[in-house]
């Protein structure tokens, strides 16, 4: 992000000065590429300890109750710090950090409201990097370890301690219901939008066919939860690869960031989303769908890392539904991209009309690759969980 004007810079300085003495602030730089919040790194004078912190503007159109988001972060942070302080053998010789919510200088609150906007600050995880692609199997294993350690640390946090700040998030049947509603109105309500551009009807038909194919299994996790087979636990909500911080020296995972989506949910959503993000080497924006594939080798490495610390709290039912979640999450994201395309690109940022349709087809192609390897994925889960 580029700051629009000196007045914008001045506003940032004023806000940062509510969290730290202004005379110790050296610079404020935009960082990150998130689609929701605006994020800045506040660099402090050399003699300061710490030497930086992260300041963010919370998007209140997405998070309508930012106070509840902050409550979740505080509850999670305190719980994890207690767990780490108690001593964990899984962390012997390893570094692990959780972003800590910072108080204002007056110490009466953990956020600032400035010109109708909601700002907060958190501690900065230094000497670590977030990556956009998995470099190799060793990196993949650390990503899996990072998610597994995160789940392990919060596995005994009472789910009642967290507010559901994004109701319906990762509930696939709800997304399918929304898609059906939008599709029923689309030919008339959106003809003007699509009449302005060359929409490839065959690609739309292909996307519709994928949804028709996948809808029968859309409720597999929620139905299992309703039957009592799966339990809601604290989850990250968005554990894609660039939310796992990797130590710049050791190459080890040292923490997860972007914790605004922490909420009660099924750990399967996290596992499936992590694998979806990491195991398609060509990414979400590829134009040649023939190149989209689910890399089973990367999947193995991620699950090895995950199970090395998280196997103990997973039930036999949890394990039984893991292959289903690996297939479900690409379908869910593809469904969301397709619905947004039909609605005129209201949610996901796009640079051109049709981009969300293209993104949807990438996810559906990934789902197809997973389905073609489904027996191998099932066998892999059995193999790894019987030896950990």
Short mmCIF file of C-alpha atoms in Angstrom, two decimals:
data_model
loop_
_atom_site.label_atom_id
_atom_site.label_comp_id
_atom_site.label_asym_id
_atom_site.label_seq_id
_atom_site.Cartn_x
_atom_site.Cartn_y
_atom_site.Cartn_z
CA UNK A 1 0.00 0.00 0.00
CA UNK A 2 1.21 3.50 -0.79
CA UNK A 3 0.25 6.32 1.51
CA UNK A 4 -1.94 8.74 -0.39
CA UNK A 5 -0.80 12.00 1.18
CA UNK A 6 1.11 13.71 3.96
CA UNK A 7 -2.16 14.04 5.85
CA UNK A 8 -2.52 10.25 5.76
CA UNK A 9 1.03 9.93 7.08
CA UNK A 10 0.25 12.40 9.84
CA UNK A 11 -2.85 10.44 10.81
CA UNK A 12 -0.78 7.28 11.09
CA UNK A 13 1.72 9.07 13.30
CA UNK A 14 -1.07 10.31 15.56
CA UNK A 15 -2.55 6.82 15.88
CA UNK A 16 0.83 5.17 16.49
CA UNK A 17 1.50 7.79 19.15
CA UNK A 18 -1.47 6.49 21.09
CA UNK A 19 0.35 3.16 21.49
CA UNK A 20 3.96 4.31 21.90
CA UNK A 21 5.74 7.56 22.85
CA UNK A 22 5.78 9.65 19.64
CA UNK A 23 9.38 10.76 20.07
CA UNK A 24 10.53 7.12 19.80
CA UNK A 25 8.77 6.43 16.48
CA UNK A 26 11.21 6.44 13.55
CA UNK A 27 9.11 5.31 10.57
CA UNK A 28 5.80 3.79 9.55
CA UNK A 29 5.76 1.51 6.50
CA UNK A 30 2.89 -0.34 4.84
CA UNK A 31 3.40 -4.12 4.87
CA UNK A 32 1.48 -7.21 3.82
CA UNK A 33 -0.86 -7.94 0.96
CA UNK A 34 -4.04 -8.84 2.80
CA UNK A 35 -7.44 -8.26 1.25
CA UNK A 36 -9.16 -7.20 4.48
CA UNK A 37 -7.14 -5.07 6.91
CA UNK A 38 -4.55 -2.33 6.27
CA UNK A 39 -1.29 -3.21 8.01
CA UNK A 40 1.73 -1.06 8.92
CA UNK A 41 5.07 -1.73 10.56
CA UNK A 42 5.95 0.96 13.08
CA UNK A 43 9.73 1.14 13.47
CA UNK A 44 11.08 2.51 16.74
CA UNK A 45 14.32 4.18 17.78
CA UNK A 46 17.36 1.91 17.94
CA UNK A 47 17.50 1.90 21.73
CA UNK A 48 13.88 0.81 22.02
CA UNK A 49 12.96 -2.71 23.07
CA UNK A 50 11.15 -4.02 21.14
CA UNK A 51 12.30 -2.15 18.04
CA UNK A 52 9.00 -2.37 16.11
CA UNK A 53 5.32 -3.22 16.35
CA UNK A 54 2.49 -3.87 13.92
CA UNK A 55 -0.43 -1.44 13.62
CA UNK A 56 -3.61 -2.36 11.74
CA UNK A 57 -6.84 -0.76 10.64
CA UNK A 58 -9.59 -3.34 11.11
CA UNK A 59 -12.08 -3.57 8.26
CA UNK A 60 -15.34 -3.12 10.13
CA UNK A 61 -17.39 -4.04 7.08
CA UNK A 62 -16.00 -7.56 7.41
CA UNK A 63 -15.55 -7.63 11.19
CA UNK A 64 -18.66 -5.81 12.35
CA UNK A 65 -17.76 -6.34 16.02
CA UNK A 66 -14.05 -5.52 16.22
CA UNK A 67 -14.32 -5.43 19.99
CA UNK A 68 -15.15 -9.15 19.93
CA UNK A 69 -12.21 -9.78 17.59
CA UNK A 70 -9.95 -8.10 20.13
CA UNK A 71 -11.47 -10.12 22.95
CA UNK A 72 -10.64 -13.32 21.07
CA UNK A 73 -7.04 -12.23 20.48
CA UNK A 74 -6.55 -11.35 24.13
CA UNK A 75 -8.08 -14.62 25.35
CA UNK A 76 -6.01 -16.67 22.91
CA UNK A 77 -2.78 -14.80 23.68
CA UNK A 78 -3.10 -15.21 27.43
CA UNK A 79 -3.93 -18.90 27.10
CA UNK A 80 -0.99 -19.63 24.82
CA UNK A 81 1.44 -17.71 27.03
CA UNK A 82 0.33 -19.78 30.02
CA UNK A 83 0.82 -22.99 28.04
CA UNK A 84 4.30 -21.98 26.93
CA UNK A 85 5.28 -20.84 30.44
CA UNK A 86 4.25 -24.22 31.85
CA UNK A 87 6.89 -25.91 29.68
CA UNK A 88 6.14 -27.94 26.59
CA UNK A 89 8.50 -30.71 25.45
CA UNK A 90 7.31 -30.19 21.87
CA UNK A 91 8.95 -26.75 21.97
CA UNK A 92 12.31 -27.87 23.37
CA UNK A 93 15.01 -26.07 21.41
CA UNK A 94 12.45 -24.23 19.31
CA UNK A 95 11.22 -20.67 19.20
CA UNK A 96 7.48 -19.96 19.23
CA UNK A 97 5.73 -16.61 19.37
CA UNK A 98 2.13 -15.46 19.34
CA UNK A 99 1.32 -11.85 18.40
CA UNK A 100 0.56 -10.00 21.63
CA UNK A 101 -2.13 -7.32 21.77
CA UNK A 102 -0.67 -3.97 22.87
CA UNK A 103 -2.42 -1.54 25.18
CA UNK A 104 -2.67 2.17 24.51
CA UNK A 105 -0.33 4.41 26.50
CA UNK A 106 -3.14 5.19 28.90
CA UNK A 107 -3.53 1.39 29.35
CA UNK A 108 -7.30 1.72 29.51
CA UNK A 109 -8.01 -0.09 26.24
CA UNK A 110 -6.45 -2.16 23.45
CA UNK A 111 -7.60 -0.16 20.44
CA UNK A 112 -8.01 3.36 19.12
CA UNK A 113 -10.97 4.83 17.27
CA UNK A 114 -9.79 7.56 14.93
CA UNK A 115 -12.03 9.39 12.45
CA UNK A 116 -14.53 6.55 12.53
CA UNK A 117 -11.91 3.85 11.98
CA UNK A 118 -10.82 1.09 14.36
CA UNK A 119 -7.09 0.64 14.96
CA UNK A 120 -5.11 -1.83 17.04
CA UNK A 121 -1.47 -2.73 17.57
CA UNK A 122 0.20 -6.08 18.14
CA UNK A 123 3.73 -7.24 18.76
CA UNK A 124 5.99 -7.89 15.77
CA UNK A 125 7.55 -11.31 15.11
CA UNK A 126 11.04 -10.34 14.02
CA UNK A 127 13.69 -12.31 12.10
CA UNK A 128 10.94 -14.35 10.43
CA UNK A 129 9.30 -14.31 7.01
CA UNK A 130 5.93 -15.27 5.56
CA UNK A 131 6.20 -17.01 2.18
CA UNK A 132 3.71 -17.11 -0.69
CA UNK A 133 4.73 -20.52 -2.03
CA UNK A 134 6.13 -23.71 -0.54
CA UNK A 135 9.77 -24.04 -1.52
CA UNK A 136 10.28 -27.75 -0.78
CA UNK A 137 9.13 -30.63 1.40
CA UNK A 138 11.15 -29.40 4.40
CA UNK A 139 9.33 -26.07 4.21
CA UNK A 140 6.02 -27.91 3.85
CA UNK A 141 6.74 -29.95 6.96
CA UNK A 142 7.39 -26.79 8.94
CA UNK A 143 4.11 -25.28 7.72
CA UNK A 144 2.35 -28.40 8.97
CA UNK A 145 4.24 -28.25 12.26
CA UNK A 146 3.25 -24.60 12.66
CA UNK A 147 -0.45 -25.32 12.25
CA UNK A 148 -0.17 -28.40 14.45
CA UNK A 149 1.57 -26.47 17.22
CA UNK A 150 -1.03 -23.71 17.00
CA UNK A 151 -3.84 -26.27 17.37
CA UNK A 152 -1.95 -28.06 20.16
CA UNK A 153 -1.51 -24.86 22.15
CA UNK A 154 -5.20 -23.91 21.96
CA UNK A 155 -6.69 -27.42 22.09
CA UNK A 156 -7.64 -26.95 25.76
CA UNK A 157 -8.91 -23.37 25.37
CA UNK A 158 -12.65 -23.58 26.14
CA UNK A 159 -14.58 -22.85 22.97
CA UNK A 160 -16.93 -20.72 25.07
CA UNK A 161 -14.05 -18.30 25.64
CA UNK A 162 -14.19 -17.24 21.98
CA UNK A 163 -16.85 -15.23 20.20
CA UNK A 164 -17.98 -16.31 16.74
CA UNK A 165 -16.92 -13.14 14.93
CA UNK A 166 -17.66 -14.51 11.44
CA UNK A 167 -20.87 -16.50 11.63
CA UNK A 168 -21.21 -18.90 8.72
CA UNK A 169 -17.51 -18.69 7.82
CA UNK A 170 -16.35 -22.09 6.50
CA UNK A 171 -19.87 -23.49 6.71
CA UNK A 172 -20.09 -24.91 3.19
CA UNK A 173 -23.87 -25.55 3.13
CA UNK A 174 -24.42 -21.85 3.88
CA UNK A 175 -22.24 -20.86 0.92
CA UNK A 176 -24.12 -23.31 -1.28
CA UNK A 177 -27.45 -21.84 -0.19
CA UNK A 178 -26.17 -18.36 -1.03
CA UNK A 179 -24.96 -19.56 -4.43
CA UNK A 180 -28.36 -21.05 -5.22
CA UNK A 181 -30.08 -17.81 -4.25
CA UNK A 182 -27.74 -15.68 -6.36
CA UNK A 183 -27.90 -18.04 -9.33
CA UNK A 184 -31.70 -18.01 -9.34
CA UNK A 185 -31.67 -14.22 -9.77
CA UNK A 186 -28.54 -13.94 -11.91
CA UNK A 187 -29.81 -14.08 -15.55
CA UNK A 188 -32.07 -11.05 -15.10
CA UNK A 189 -30.39 -9.12 -12.30
CA UNK A 190 -26.90 -9.29 -13.77
CA UNK A 191 -27.45 -9.31 -17.51
CA UNK A 192 -26.35 -5.68 -17.75
CA UNK A 193 -23.14 -6.40 -15.86
CA UNK A 194 -22.24 -9.36 -18.04
CA UNK A 195 -23.47 -7.65 -21.20
CA UNK A 196 -20.63 -5.17 -20.91
CA UNK A 197 -17.92 -7.79 -21.20
CA UNK A 198 -17.21 -10.96 -23.08
CA UNK A 199 -18.17 -13.64 -20.60
CA UNK A 200 -17.10 -17.10 -21.70
CA UNK A 201 -20.36 -19.06 -21.48
CA UNK A 202 -18.57 -22.37 -21.75
CA UNK A 203 -16.42 -21.57 -18.70
CA UNK A 204 -19.52 -20.62 -16.74
CA UNK A 205 -21.16 -23.88 -17.76
CA UNK A 206 -18.05 -25.74 -16.65
CA UNK A 207 -18.17 -24.02 -13.26
CA UNK A 208 -21.87 -24.75 -12.85
CA UNK A 209 -21.20 -28.42 -13.62
CA UNK A 210 -18.53 -28.59 -10.92
CA UNK A 211 -20.97 -27.20 -8.36
CA UNK A 212 -23.63 -29.70 -9.42
CA UNK A 213 -21.06 -32.46 -9.03
CA UNK A 214 -19.84 -31.33 -5.61
CA UNK A 215 -23.04 -30.25 -3.90
CA UNK A 216 -23.92 -33.75 -2.63
CA UNK A 217 -20.93 -33.73 -0.26
CA UNK A 218 -21.15 -30.09 0.80
CA UNK A 219 -22.58 -30.88 4.23
CA UNK A 220 -20.24 -33.76 5.09
CA UNK A 221 -18.50 -31.97 7.98
CA UNK A 222 -21.45 -29.99 9.31
CA UNK A 223 -23.64 -33.11 9.26
CA UNK A 224 -20.98 -35.03 11.19
CA UNK A 225 -20.85 -32.21 13.71
CA UNK A 226 -24.64 -32.24 14.08
CA UNK A 227 -24.50 -35.98 14.77
CA UNK A 228 -21.91 -35.42 17.49
CA UNK A 229 -19.10 -37.15 15.60
CA UNK A 230 -17.03 -33.97 15.34
CA UNK A 231 -16.61 -31.26 17.96
CA UNK A 232 -16.13 -27.53 17.49
CA UNK A 233 -12.81 -26.28 18.81
CA UNK A 234 -10.85 -23.04 18.62
CA UNK A 235 -9.45 -22.69 15.09
CA UNK A 236 -7.31 -20.18 13.22
CA UNK A 237 -9.78 -19.79 10.36
CA UNK A 238 -7.31 -18.76 7.63
CA UNK A 239 -4.08 -20.79 7.93
CA UNK A 240 -2.84 -20.30 4.38
CA UNK A 241 0.86 -20.50 3.73
CA UNK A 242 1.63 -16.78 4.10
CA UNK A 243 0.16 -16.77 7.59
CA UNK A 244 2.86 -19.15 8.85
CA UNK A 245 6.01 -17.31 9.95
CA UNK A 246 9.31 -19.07 9.20
CA UNK A 247 12.51 -18.25 11.10
CA UNK A 248 15.03 -16.67 8.72
CA UNK A 249 17.97 -18.57 10.22
CA UNK A 250 16.67 -21.99 11.20
CA UNK A 251 13.89 -22.37 8.63
CA UNK A 252 11.56 -23.46 11.42
CA UNK A 253 7.98 -22.31 11.92
CA UNK A 254 7.82 -19.81 14.77
CA UNK A 255 4.18 -18.72 14.84
CA UNK A 256 0.95 -18.00 12.99
CA UNK A 257 -0.27 -14.49 12.21
CA UNK A 258 -3.50 -12.92 10.96
CA UNK A 259 -5.51 -14.09 13.96
CA UNK A 260 -8.66 -12.05 13.36
CA UNK A 261 -10.43 -15.15 12.06
CA UNK A 262 -9.80 -17.14 15.25
CA UNK A 263 -13.18 -18.51 16.31
CA UNK A 264 -15.00 -21.71 17.24
CA UNK A 265 -15.05 -24.19 14.36
CA UNK A 266 -13.86 -27.55 13.10
CA UNK A 267 -10.10 -28.13 12.91
CA UNK A 268 -10.80 -29.80 9.56
CA UNK A 269 -11.44 -26.38 8.04
CA UNK A 270 -7.95 -25.29 9.05
CA UNK A 271 -6.26 -28.48 7.87
CA UNK A 272 -8.10 -28.48 4.56
CA UNK A 273 -7.40 -24.80 3.92
CA UNK A 274 -3.72 -25.17 4.73
CA UNK A 275 -3.38 -28.09 2.31
CA UNK A 276 -5.40 -26.27 -0.36
CA UNK A 277 -3.09 -23.27 -0.08
CA UNK A 278 0.16 -25.22 -0.09
CA UNK A 279 -0.35 -28.23 -2.34
CA UNK A 280 -1.23 -26.49 -5.61
CA UNK A 281 2.25 -25.43 -6.79
CA UNK A 282 0.97 -23.09 -9.54
CA UNK A 283 -1.25 -21.05 -7.20
CA UNK A 284 -4.71 -19.51 -7.53
CA UNK A 285 -4.19 -17.20 -10.51
CA UNK A 286 -2.96 -19.65 -13.18
CA UNK A 287 -4.68 -19.49 -16.57
CA UNK A 288 -3.77 -22.99 -17.79
CA UNK A 289 -5.99 -25.30 -15.76
CA UNK A 290 -4.08 -28.35 -16.99
CA UNK A 291 -1.22 -27.26 -14.73
CA UNK A 292 -3.36 -27.31 -11.59
CA UNK A 293 -2.64 -30.37 -9.47
CA UNK A 294 -2.70 -31.47 -5.87
CA UNK A 295 0.88 -32.38 -4.92
CA UNK A 296 0.66 -35.52 -2.79
CA UNK A 297 4.31 -35.22 -1.76
CA UNK A 298 3.74 -31.78 -0.25
CA UNK A 299 0.56 -33.10 1.38
CA UNK A 300 2.56 -35.89 3.01
CA UNK A 301 5.15 -33.45 4.37
CA UNK A 302 2.54 -31.06 5.75
CA UNK A 303 0.62 -33.84 7.46
CA UNK A 304 3.84 -35.33 8.87
CA UNK A 305 4.65 -31.98 10.45
CA UNK A 306 1.10 -31.51 11.68
CA UNK A 307 0.74 -34.95 13.24
CA UNK A 308 4.14 -34.66 14.95
CA UNK A 309 2.55 -32.28 17.47
CA UNK A 310 -1.22 -32.47 16.99
CA UNK A 311 -1.97 -36.18 16.67
CA UNK A 312 -2.76 -36.68 20.37
CA UNK A 313 -5.88 -34.51 20.55
CA UNK A 314 -7.47 -35.85 17.36
CA UNK A 315 -10.13 -38.52 17.78
CA UNK A 316 -10.64 -41.47 15.46
CA UNK A 317 -13.64 -39.63 13.99
CA UNK A 318 -11.48 -36.54 13.39
CA UNK A 319 -9.05 -38.68 11.43
CA UNK A 320 -11.80 -40.41 9.49
CA UNK A 321 -13.06 -37.09 8.12
CA UNK A 322 -9.65 -35.66 7.16
CA UNK A 323 -9.74 -36.85 3.52
CA UNK A 324 -13.21 -35.33 3.14
CA UNK A 325 -12.01 -31.92 4.32
CA UNK A 326 -9.12 -31.98 1.85
CA UNK A 327 -11.64 -32.27 -0.97
CA UNK A 328 -14.26 -29.97 0.55
CA UNK A 329 -12.28 -26.76 1.10
CA UNK A 330 -11.27 -26.20 -2.56
CA UNK A 331 -14.91 -26.79 -3.50
CA UNK A 332 -16.02 -24.25 -0.89
CA UNK A 333 -13.58 -21.57 -2.04
CA UNK A 334 -14.43 -22.20 -5.68
CA UNK A 335 -18.09 -21.81 -4.79
CA UNK A 336 -17.37 -18.49 -3.07
CA UNK A 337 -15.37 -17.19 -6.05
CA UNK A 338 -18.14 -18.23 -8.46
CA UNK A 339 -20.87 -16.64 -6.34
CA UNK A 340 -18.91 -13.41 -6.14
CA UNK A 341 -18.50 -13.43 -9.92
CA UNK A 342 -22.25 -13.81 -10.35
CA UNK A 343 -22.83 -10.92 -7.94
CA UNK A 344 -20.49 -8.61 -9.80
CA UNK A 345 -17.29 -9.05 -7.75
CA UNK A 346 -18.45 -7.50 -4.49
CA UNK A 347 -16.26 -9.35 -1.98
CA UNK A 348 -12.96 -10.52 -3.48
CA UNK A 349 -10.72 -7.87 -5.00
CA UNK A 350 -10.30 -8.21 -8.77
CA UNK A 351 -8.25 -6.48 -11.44
CA UNK A 352 -10.54 -7.51 -14.30
CA UNK A 353 -14.01 -8.85 -14.90
CA UNK A 354 -13.97 -12.64 -15.00
CA UNK A 355 -11.05 -13.02 -12.58
CA UNK A 356 -13.23 -14.56 -9.88
CA UNK A 357 -14.63 -17.02 -12.42
CA UNK A 358 -11.08 -17.99 -13.35
CA UNK A 359 -10.20 -18.38 -9.67
CA UNK A 360 -13.24 -20.58 -9.16
CA UNK A 361 -12.21 -22.87 -12.00
CA UNK A 362 -8.71 -23.21 -10.51
CA UNK A 363 -10.19 -24.39 -7.21
CA UNK A 364 -12.55 -26.77 -8.98
CA UNK A 365 -9.63 -28.17 -11.00
CA UNK A 366 -7.77 -28.68 -7.72
CA UNK A 367 -10.82 -30.49 -6.34
CA UNK A 368 -10.81 -32.76 -9.41
CA UNK A 369 -7.12 -33.53 -8.88
CA UNK A 370 -7.86 -34.42 -5.26
CA UNK A 371 -10.73 -36.67 -6.30
CA UNK A 372 -8.47 -38.47 -8.77
CA UNK A 373 -6.05 -39.21 -5.91
CA UNK A 374 -8.63 -39.71 -3.18
CA UNK A 375 -7.78 -43.34 -2.42
CA UNK A 376 -4.11 -42.42 -2.13
CA UNK A 377 -4.99 -39.55 0.23
CA UNK A 378 -7.08 -41.89 2.39
CA UNK A 379 -4.20 -44.38 2.51
CA UNK A 380 -1.74 -41.61 3.39
CA UNK A 381 -3.82 -40.46 6.37
CA UNK A 382 -4.07 -44.04 7.64
CA UNK A 383 -0.34 -44.59 7.17
CA UNK A 384 0.71 -41.41 8.97
CA UNK A 385 -1.72 -41.71 11.87
CA UNK A 386 -0.92 -45.35 12.55
CA UNK A 387 2.77 -44.56 13.01
CA UNK A 388 2.55 -41.30 15.03
#
